[in-house]
Coordinates of C-alpha atoms in Angstrom, one line a residue:
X1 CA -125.1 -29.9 -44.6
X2 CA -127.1 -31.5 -42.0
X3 CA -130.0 -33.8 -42.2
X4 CA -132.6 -31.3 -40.6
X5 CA -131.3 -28.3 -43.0
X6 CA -132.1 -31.3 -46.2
X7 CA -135.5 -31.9 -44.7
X8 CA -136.1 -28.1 -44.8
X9 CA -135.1 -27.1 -48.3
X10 CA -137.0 -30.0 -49.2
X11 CA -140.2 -29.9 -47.3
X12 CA -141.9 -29.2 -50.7
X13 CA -140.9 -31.7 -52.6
X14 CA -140.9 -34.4 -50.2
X15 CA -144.4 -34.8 -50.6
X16 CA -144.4 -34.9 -53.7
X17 CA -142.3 -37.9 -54.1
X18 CA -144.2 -39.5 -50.9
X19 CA -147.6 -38.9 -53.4
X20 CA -146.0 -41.0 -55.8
X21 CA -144.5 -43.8 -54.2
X22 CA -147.8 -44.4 -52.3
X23 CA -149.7 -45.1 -55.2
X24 CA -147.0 -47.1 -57.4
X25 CA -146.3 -49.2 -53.8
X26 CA -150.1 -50.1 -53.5
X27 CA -150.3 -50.5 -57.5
X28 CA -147.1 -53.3 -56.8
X29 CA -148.7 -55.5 -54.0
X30 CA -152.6 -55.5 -56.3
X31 CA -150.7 -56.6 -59.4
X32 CA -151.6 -60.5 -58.5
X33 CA -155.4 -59.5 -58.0
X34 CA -155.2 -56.9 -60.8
X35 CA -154.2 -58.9 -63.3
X36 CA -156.3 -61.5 -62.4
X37 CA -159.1 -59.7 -62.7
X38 CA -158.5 -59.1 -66.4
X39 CA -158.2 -62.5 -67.2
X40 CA -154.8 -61.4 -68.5
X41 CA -151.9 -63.7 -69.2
X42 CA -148.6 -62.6 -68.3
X43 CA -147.4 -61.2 -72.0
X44 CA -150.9 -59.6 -72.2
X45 CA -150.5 -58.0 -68.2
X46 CA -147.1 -56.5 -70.1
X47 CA -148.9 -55.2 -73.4
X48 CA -150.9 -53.4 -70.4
X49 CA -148.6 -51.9 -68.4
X50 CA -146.7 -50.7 -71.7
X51 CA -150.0 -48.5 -72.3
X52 CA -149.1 -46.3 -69.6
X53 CA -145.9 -45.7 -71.0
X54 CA -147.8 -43.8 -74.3
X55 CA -149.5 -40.9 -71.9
X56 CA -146.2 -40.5 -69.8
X57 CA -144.1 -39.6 -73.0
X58 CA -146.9 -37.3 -74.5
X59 CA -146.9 -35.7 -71.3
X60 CA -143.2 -35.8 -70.2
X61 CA -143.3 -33.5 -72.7
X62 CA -145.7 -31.1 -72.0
X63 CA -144.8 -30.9 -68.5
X64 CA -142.5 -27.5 -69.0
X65 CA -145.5 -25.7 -70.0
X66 CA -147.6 -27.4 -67.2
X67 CA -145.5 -26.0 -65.0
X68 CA -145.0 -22.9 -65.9
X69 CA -149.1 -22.6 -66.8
X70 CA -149.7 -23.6 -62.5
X71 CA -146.4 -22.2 -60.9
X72 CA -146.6 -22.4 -57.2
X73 CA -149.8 -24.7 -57.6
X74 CA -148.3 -27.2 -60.0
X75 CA -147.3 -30.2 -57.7
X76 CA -149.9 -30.0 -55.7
X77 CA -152.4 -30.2 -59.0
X78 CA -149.8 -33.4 -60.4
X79 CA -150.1 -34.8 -57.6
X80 CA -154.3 -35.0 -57.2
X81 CA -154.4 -35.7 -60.6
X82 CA -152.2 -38.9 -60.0
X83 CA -154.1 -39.9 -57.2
X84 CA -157.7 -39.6 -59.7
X85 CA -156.3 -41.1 -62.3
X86 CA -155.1 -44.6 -60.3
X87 CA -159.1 -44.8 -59.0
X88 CA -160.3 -45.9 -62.8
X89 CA -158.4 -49.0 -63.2
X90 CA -159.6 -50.4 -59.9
X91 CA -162.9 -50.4 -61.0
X92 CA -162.6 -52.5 -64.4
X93 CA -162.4 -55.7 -65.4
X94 CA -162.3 -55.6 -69.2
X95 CA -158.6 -55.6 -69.8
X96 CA -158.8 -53.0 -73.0
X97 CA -160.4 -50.7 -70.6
X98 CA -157.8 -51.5 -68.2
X99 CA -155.0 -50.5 -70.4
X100 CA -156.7 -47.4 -71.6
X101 CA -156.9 -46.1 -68.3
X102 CA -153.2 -47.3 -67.2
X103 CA -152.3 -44.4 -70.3
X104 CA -153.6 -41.8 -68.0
X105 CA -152.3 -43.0 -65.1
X106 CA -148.7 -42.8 -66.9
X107 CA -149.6 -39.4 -68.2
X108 CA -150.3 -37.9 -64.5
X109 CA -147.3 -40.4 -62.9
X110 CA -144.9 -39.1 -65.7
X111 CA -146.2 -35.3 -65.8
X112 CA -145.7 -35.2 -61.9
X113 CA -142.6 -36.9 -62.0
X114 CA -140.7 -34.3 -64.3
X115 CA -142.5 -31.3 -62.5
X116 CA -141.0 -32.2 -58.7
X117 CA -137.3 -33.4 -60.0
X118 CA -137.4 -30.0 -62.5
X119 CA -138.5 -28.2 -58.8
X120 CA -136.0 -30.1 -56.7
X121 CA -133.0 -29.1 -59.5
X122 CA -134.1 -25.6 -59.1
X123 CA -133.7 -25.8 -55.5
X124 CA -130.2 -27.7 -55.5
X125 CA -129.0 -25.1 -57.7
X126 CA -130.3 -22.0 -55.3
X127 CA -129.4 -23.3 -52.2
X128 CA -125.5 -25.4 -53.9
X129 CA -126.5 -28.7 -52.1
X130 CA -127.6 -32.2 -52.6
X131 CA -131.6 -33.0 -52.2
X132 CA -131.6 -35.9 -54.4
X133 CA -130.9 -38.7 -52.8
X134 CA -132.9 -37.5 -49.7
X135 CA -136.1 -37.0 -52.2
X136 CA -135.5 -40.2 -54.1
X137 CA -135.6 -42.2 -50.7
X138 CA -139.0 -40.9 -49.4
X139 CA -140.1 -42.1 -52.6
X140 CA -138.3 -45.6 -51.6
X141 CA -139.5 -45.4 -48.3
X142 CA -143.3 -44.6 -49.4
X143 CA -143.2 -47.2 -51.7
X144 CA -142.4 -49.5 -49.2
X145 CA -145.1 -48.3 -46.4
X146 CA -147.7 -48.6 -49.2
X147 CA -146.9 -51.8 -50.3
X148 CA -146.4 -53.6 -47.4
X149 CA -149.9 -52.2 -45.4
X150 CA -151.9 -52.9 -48.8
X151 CA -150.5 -56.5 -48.5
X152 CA -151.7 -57.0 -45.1
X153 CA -155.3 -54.9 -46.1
X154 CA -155.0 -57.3 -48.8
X155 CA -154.8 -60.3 -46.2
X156 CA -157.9 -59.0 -44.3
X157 CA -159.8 -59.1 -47.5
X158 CA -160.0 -55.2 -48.5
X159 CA -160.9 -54.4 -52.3
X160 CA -158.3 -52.0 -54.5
X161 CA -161.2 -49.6 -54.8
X162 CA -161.5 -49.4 -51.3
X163 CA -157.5 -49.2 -50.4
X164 CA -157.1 -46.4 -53.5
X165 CA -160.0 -44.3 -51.8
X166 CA -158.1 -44.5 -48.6
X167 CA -154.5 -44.0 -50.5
X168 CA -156.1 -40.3 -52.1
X169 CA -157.3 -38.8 -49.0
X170 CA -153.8 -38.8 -47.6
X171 CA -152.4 -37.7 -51.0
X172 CA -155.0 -34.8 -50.8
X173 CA -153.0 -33.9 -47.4
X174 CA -149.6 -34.2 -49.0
X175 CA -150.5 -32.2 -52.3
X176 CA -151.5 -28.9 -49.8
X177 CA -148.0 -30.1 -48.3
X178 CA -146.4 -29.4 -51.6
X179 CA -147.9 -26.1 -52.3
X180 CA -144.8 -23.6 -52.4
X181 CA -144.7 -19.8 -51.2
X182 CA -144.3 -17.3 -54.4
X183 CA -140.8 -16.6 -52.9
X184 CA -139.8 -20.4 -53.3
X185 CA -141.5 -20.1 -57.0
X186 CA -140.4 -16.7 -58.5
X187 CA -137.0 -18.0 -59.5
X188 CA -138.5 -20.7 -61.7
X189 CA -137.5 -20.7 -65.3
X190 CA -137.2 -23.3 -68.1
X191 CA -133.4 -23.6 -69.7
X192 CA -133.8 -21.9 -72.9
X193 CA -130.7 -23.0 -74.7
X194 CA -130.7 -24.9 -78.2
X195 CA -127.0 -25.5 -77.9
X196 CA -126.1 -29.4 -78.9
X197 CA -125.2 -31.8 -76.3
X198 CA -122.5 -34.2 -75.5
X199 CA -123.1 -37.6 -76.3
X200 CA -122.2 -38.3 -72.9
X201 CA -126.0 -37.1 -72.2
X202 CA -127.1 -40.2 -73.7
X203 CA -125.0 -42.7 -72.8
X204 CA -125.9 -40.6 -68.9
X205 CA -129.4 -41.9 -69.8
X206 CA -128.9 -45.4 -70.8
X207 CA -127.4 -45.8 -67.3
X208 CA -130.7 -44.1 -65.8
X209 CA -132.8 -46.5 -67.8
X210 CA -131.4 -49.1 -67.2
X211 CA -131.5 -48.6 -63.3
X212 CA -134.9 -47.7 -63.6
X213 CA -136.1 -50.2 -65.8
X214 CA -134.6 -52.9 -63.2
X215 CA -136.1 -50.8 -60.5
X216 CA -139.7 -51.0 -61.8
X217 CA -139.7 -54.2 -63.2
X218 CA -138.9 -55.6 -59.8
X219 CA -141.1 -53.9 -58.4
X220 CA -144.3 -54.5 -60.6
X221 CA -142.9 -58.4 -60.7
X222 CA -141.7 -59.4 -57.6
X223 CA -144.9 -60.2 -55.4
X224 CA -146.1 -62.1 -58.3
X225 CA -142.9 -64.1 -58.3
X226 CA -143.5 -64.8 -54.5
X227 CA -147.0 -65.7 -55.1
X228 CA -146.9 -67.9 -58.0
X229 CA -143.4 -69.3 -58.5
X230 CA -142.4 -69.4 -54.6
X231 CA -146.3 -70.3 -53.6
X232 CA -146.2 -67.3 -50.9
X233 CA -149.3 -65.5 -49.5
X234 CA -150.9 -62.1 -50.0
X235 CA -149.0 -60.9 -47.3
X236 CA -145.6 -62.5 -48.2
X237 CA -145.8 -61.6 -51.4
X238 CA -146.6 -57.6 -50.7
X239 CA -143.5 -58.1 -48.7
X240 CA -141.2 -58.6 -51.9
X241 CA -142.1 -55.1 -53.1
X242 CA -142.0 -53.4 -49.7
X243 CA -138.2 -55.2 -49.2
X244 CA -136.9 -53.5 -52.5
X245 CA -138.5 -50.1 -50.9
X246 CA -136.9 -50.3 -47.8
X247 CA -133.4 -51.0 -49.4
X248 CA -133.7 -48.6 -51.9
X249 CA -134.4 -45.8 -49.0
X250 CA -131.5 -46.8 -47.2
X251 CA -128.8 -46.9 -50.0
X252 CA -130.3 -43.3 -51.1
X253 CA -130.0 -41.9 -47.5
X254 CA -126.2 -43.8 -47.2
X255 CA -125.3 -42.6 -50.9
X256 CA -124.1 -39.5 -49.4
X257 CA -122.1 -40.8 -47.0
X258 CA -120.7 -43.4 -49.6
X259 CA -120.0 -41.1 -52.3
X260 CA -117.7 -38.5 -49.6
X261 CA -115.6 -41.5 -49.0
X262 CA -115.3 -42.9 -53.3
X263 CA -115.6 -41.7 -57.0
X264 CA -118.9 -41.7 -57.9
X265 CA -117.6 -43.8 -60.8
X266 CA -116.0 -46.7 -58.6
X267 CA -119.8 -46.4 -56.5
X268 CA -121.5 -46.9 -59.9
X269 CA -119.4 -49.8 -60.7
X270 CA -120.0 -51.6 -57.2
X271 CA -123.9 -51.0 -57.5
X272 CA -124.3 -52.6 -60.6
X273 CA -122.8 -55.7 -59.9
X274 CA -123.9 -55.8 -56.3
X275 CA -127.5 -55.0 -57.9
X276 CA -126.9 -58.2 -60.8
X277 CA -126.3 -60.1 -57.9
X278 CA -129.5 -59.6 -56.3
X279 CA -131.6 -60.3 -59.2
X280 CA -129.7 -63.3 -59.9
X281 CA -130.4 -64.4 -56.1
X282 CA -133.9 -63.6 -56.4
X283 CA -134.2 -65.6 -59.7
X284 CA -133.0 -68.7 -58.7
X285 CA -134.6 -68.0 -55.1
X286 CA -135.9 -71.8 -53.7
X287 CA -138.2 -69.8 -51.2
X288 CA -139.5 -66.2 -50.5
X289 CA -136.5 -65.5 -47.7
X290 CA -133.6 -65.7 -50.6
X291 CA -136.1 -63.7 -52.9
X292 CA -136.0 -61.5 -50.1
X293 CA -132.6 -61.6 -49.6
X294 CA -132.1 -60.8 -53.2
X295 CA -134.9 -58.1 -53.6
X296 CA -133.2 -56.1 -50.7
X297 CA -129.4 -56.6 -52.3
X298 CA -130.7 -55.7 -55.5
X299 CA -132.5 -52.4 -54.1
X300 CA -129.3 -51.7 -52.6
X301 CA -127.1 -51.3 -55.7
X302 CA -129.7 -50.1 -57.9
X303 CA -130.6 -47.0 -55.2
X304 CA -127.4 -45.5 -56.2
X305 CA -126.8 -46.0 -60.1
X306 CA -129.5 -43.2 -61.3
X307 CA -128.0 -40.5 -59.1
X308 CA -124.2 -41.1 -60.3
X309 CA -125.3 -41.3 -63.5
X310 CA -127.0 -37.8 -63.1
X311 CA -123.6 -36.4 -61.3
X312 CA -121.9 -38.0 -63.7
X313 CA -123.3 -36.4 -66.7
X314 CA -123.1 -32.8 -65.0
X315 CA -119.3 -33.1 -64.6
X316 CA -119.3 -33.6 -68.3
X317 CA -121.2 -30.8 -70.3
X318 CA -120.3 -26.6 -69.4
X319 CA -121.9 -24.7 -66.4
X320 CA -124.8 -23.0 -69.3
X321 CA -125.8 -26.6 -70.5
X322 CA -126.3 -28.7 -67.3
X323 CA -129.7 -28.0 -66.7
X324 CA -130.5 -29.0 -70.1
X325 CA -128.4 -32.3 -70.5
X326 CA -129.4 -33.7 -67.1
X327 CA -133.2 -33.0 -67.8
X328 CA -132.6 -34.9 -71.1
X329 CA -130.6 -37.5 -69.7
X330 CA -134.0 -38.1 -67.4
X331 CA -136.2 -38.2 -70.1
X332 CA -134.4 -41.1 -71.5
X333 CA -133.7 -43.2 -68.2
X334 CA -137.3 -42.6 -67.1
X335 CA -138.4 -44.8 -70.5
X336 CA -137.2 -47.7 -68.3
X337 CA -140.1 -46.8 -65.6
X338 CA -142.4 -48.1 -68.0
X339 CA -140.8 -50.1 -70.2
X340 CA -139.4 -52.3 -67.4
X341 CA -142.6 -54.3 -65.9
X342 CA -144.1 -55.3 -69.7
X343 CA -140.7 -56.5 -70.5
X344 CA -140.8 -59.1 -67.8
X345 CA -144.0 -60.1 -68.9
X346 CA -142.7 -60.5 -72.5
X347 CA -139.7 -62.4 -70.7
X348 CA -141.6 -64.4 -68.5
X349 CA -144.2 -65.7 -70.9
X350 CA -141.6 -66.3 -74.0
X351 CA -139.7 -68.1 -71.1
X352 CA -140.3 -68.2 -67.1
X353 CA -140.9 -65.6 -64.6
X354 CA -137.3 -66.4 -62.9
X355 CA -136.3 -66.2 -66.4
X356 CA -137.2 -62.0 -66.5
X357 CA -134.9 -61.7 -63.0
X358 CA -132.2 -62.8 -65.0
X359 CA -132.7 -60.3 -67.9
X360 CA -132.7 -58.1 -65.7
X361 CA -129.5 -59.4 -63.6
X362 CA -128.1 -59.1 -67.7
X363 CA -129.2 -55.6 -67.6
X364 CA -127.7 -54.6 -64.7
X365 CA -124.4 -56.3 -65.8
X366 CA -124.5 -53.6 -69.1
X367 CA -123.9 -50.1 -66.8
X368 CA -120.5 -50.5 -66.4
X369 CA -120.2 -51.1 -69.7
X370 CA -122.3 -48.3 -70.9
X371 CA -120.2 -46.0 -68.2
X372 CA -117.2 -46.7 -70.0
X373 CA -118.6 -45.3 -73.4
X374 CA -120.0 -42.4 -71.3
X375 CA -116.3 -41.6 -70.0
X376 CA -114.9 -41.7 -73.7
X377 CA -117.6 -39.8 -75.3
X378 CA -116.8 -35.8 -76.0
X379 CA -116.6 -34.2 -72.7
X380 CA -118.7 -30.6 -73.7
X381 CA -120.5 -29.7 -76.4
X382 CA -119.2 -29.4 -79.8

């Protein structure tokens, strides 16, 4: 299939993901002024960012009906509704108001999340090709925009309030963007079977989590890592963030090309521990070029993992249950969105900031362990 027939089928979607990474990218390069507006230490920064993980569960949940309730409408309306909810915590400086807000901004981050991969699924599945890694990079890629051009409005002295009014204006554009015909809507439907799954389904998620976890983590972490530990600037240290971005977009757009060549079991393999080398290298970085260096070899291998996991978990349930076992094996991996960035605080306050690039280096190192229980657990449903 060619690149401009992807873009097509996707031309939804795209924007959808774009919306997203926007807003987490410019979320990534404030977290030094954030947090320090809070008065919040590092573990307390983590209790925080934890809160958001609350609303996107509850509403990970609720999504199916959400989507059925707005149909055609209902990225478009997830995606506005992230962009309102990010305004409140720019405004705040009390740090239990702070987290309170951060639930709702994980409720509308998780909600539209689920909505555009359930809508990107039911796309793959009409037209028999692969969007994912196409979609999952103009996340990556959006990510890294945002976070590097709030790092430099960052240098010229701009407020969060003022670059998050900027950031929904554009969102606005790309949630019309996103608005689908009623043909590309009427064959929408939620997988009704209560059959039981494989545990290959959860050992599918762990994987996801784990990539994801590391993903976020390093990507809440790593400009405060430049800043503090490497003594960058505002701008250097937005540039850790946008690095990981970049990287992550390329391995998506190459995973294609990779996987045509080998397994996507040996590709897992190789992207963990090309990923655990990264976080390693960025741990023990002596300046912000070898974080870079290992932010962009990390982004790299961890670009890939989710989607083999998710191919991976297909191959193993029957044709009626595959819809069902890869939306569950989502659920689970996207816990490590949320999860990831409190646990480095945890990490790094219990121990050192380089300290939480390790755990997560020790993380990585796990998935081809954790791919190995996948491949002996039952192959369909019993």
């Amino acid at each position: 299939m060619s690149i401009s027939n992807a873009f097509r089928l996707s031309r939804r979607t795209l924007p959808a993901f774009a919306a997203e990474g926007i807003f987490w990218g410019a979320f990534a390069a404030f977290a030094p002024v954030l947090k320090a507006g809070i008065g919040a230490s590092d573990a307390a920064f983590g209790w925080v960012l934890l809160a958001s993980a609350t609303g996107a569960v509850t509403a990970m949940w609720l999504a199916p009906r959400f989507d059925a309730r707005f149909g055609r409408v209902a990225m478009a309306i997830a995606a506005v509704m992230l962009g309102l909810s990010f305004q409140g915590p720019m405004y705040v400086s009390s740090i239990l108001l702070f987290g309170a807000l951060m639930v709702l901004v994980g409720a509308t981050s998780g909600l539209l999340d689920v909505v555009m991969n359930s809508r990107l699924s039911m796309i793959e599945s009409r037209a028999g090709v692969s969007l994912m890694n196409l979609n999952h990079a103009m996340f990556s890629f959006a990510y890294a925009a945002s976070a590097l051009l709030t790092g430099i409005a960052r240098e010229a002295g701009a407020a969060p309030w003022q670059v998050y009014l900027a950031l929904m204006a554009v969102v606005c554009l790309l949630a019309w963007r996103a608005v689908q015909s009623n043909f590309e809507q009427e064959e929408h439907e939620e997988e009704p079977s209560n059959a039981r799954l494989p545990r290959a389904v959860f050992w599918g998620g762990a994987i996801i989590l784990a990539a994801f976890l590391s993903e976020n983590a390093v990507e809440g972490w790593s400009a405060l890592h430049i800043e503090r530990t490497l003594h960058g600037g505002a701008a250097e240290g937005a540039f850790g963030p946008a690095v990981l971005g970049v990287t992550m977009g390329v391995g998506r757009f190459a995973g294609q090309l990779v996987v045509a060549r080998w397994s996507p079991a040996v590709v897992l393999i190789i992207a963990a521990l090309l990923s655990a080398v990264g976080a390693l290298t960025a741990a023990f970085a002596p300046t912000p070029a070898i974080a870079y260096l290992g932010f962009g070899t990390l982004g790299l291998g961890v670009s890939v993992i989710a989607p083999m996991a998710f191919a991976l978990v297909g191959r193993r349930v029957t044709d009626d249950l595959r819809a069902r076992a890869i939306s569950r094996a989502a659920v689970i991996g996207y816990f490590g969105f949320f999860i990831g960035p409190p646990i480095m605080g945890f990490v790094s306050e219990a121990t050192s900031l380089r300290m939480s690039f390790v755990f997560i280096a020790v993380v990585l190192a796990l998935v081809p362990l954790l791919f190995v229980l996948l491949r002996r657990s039952d192959k369909v449903a019993s």
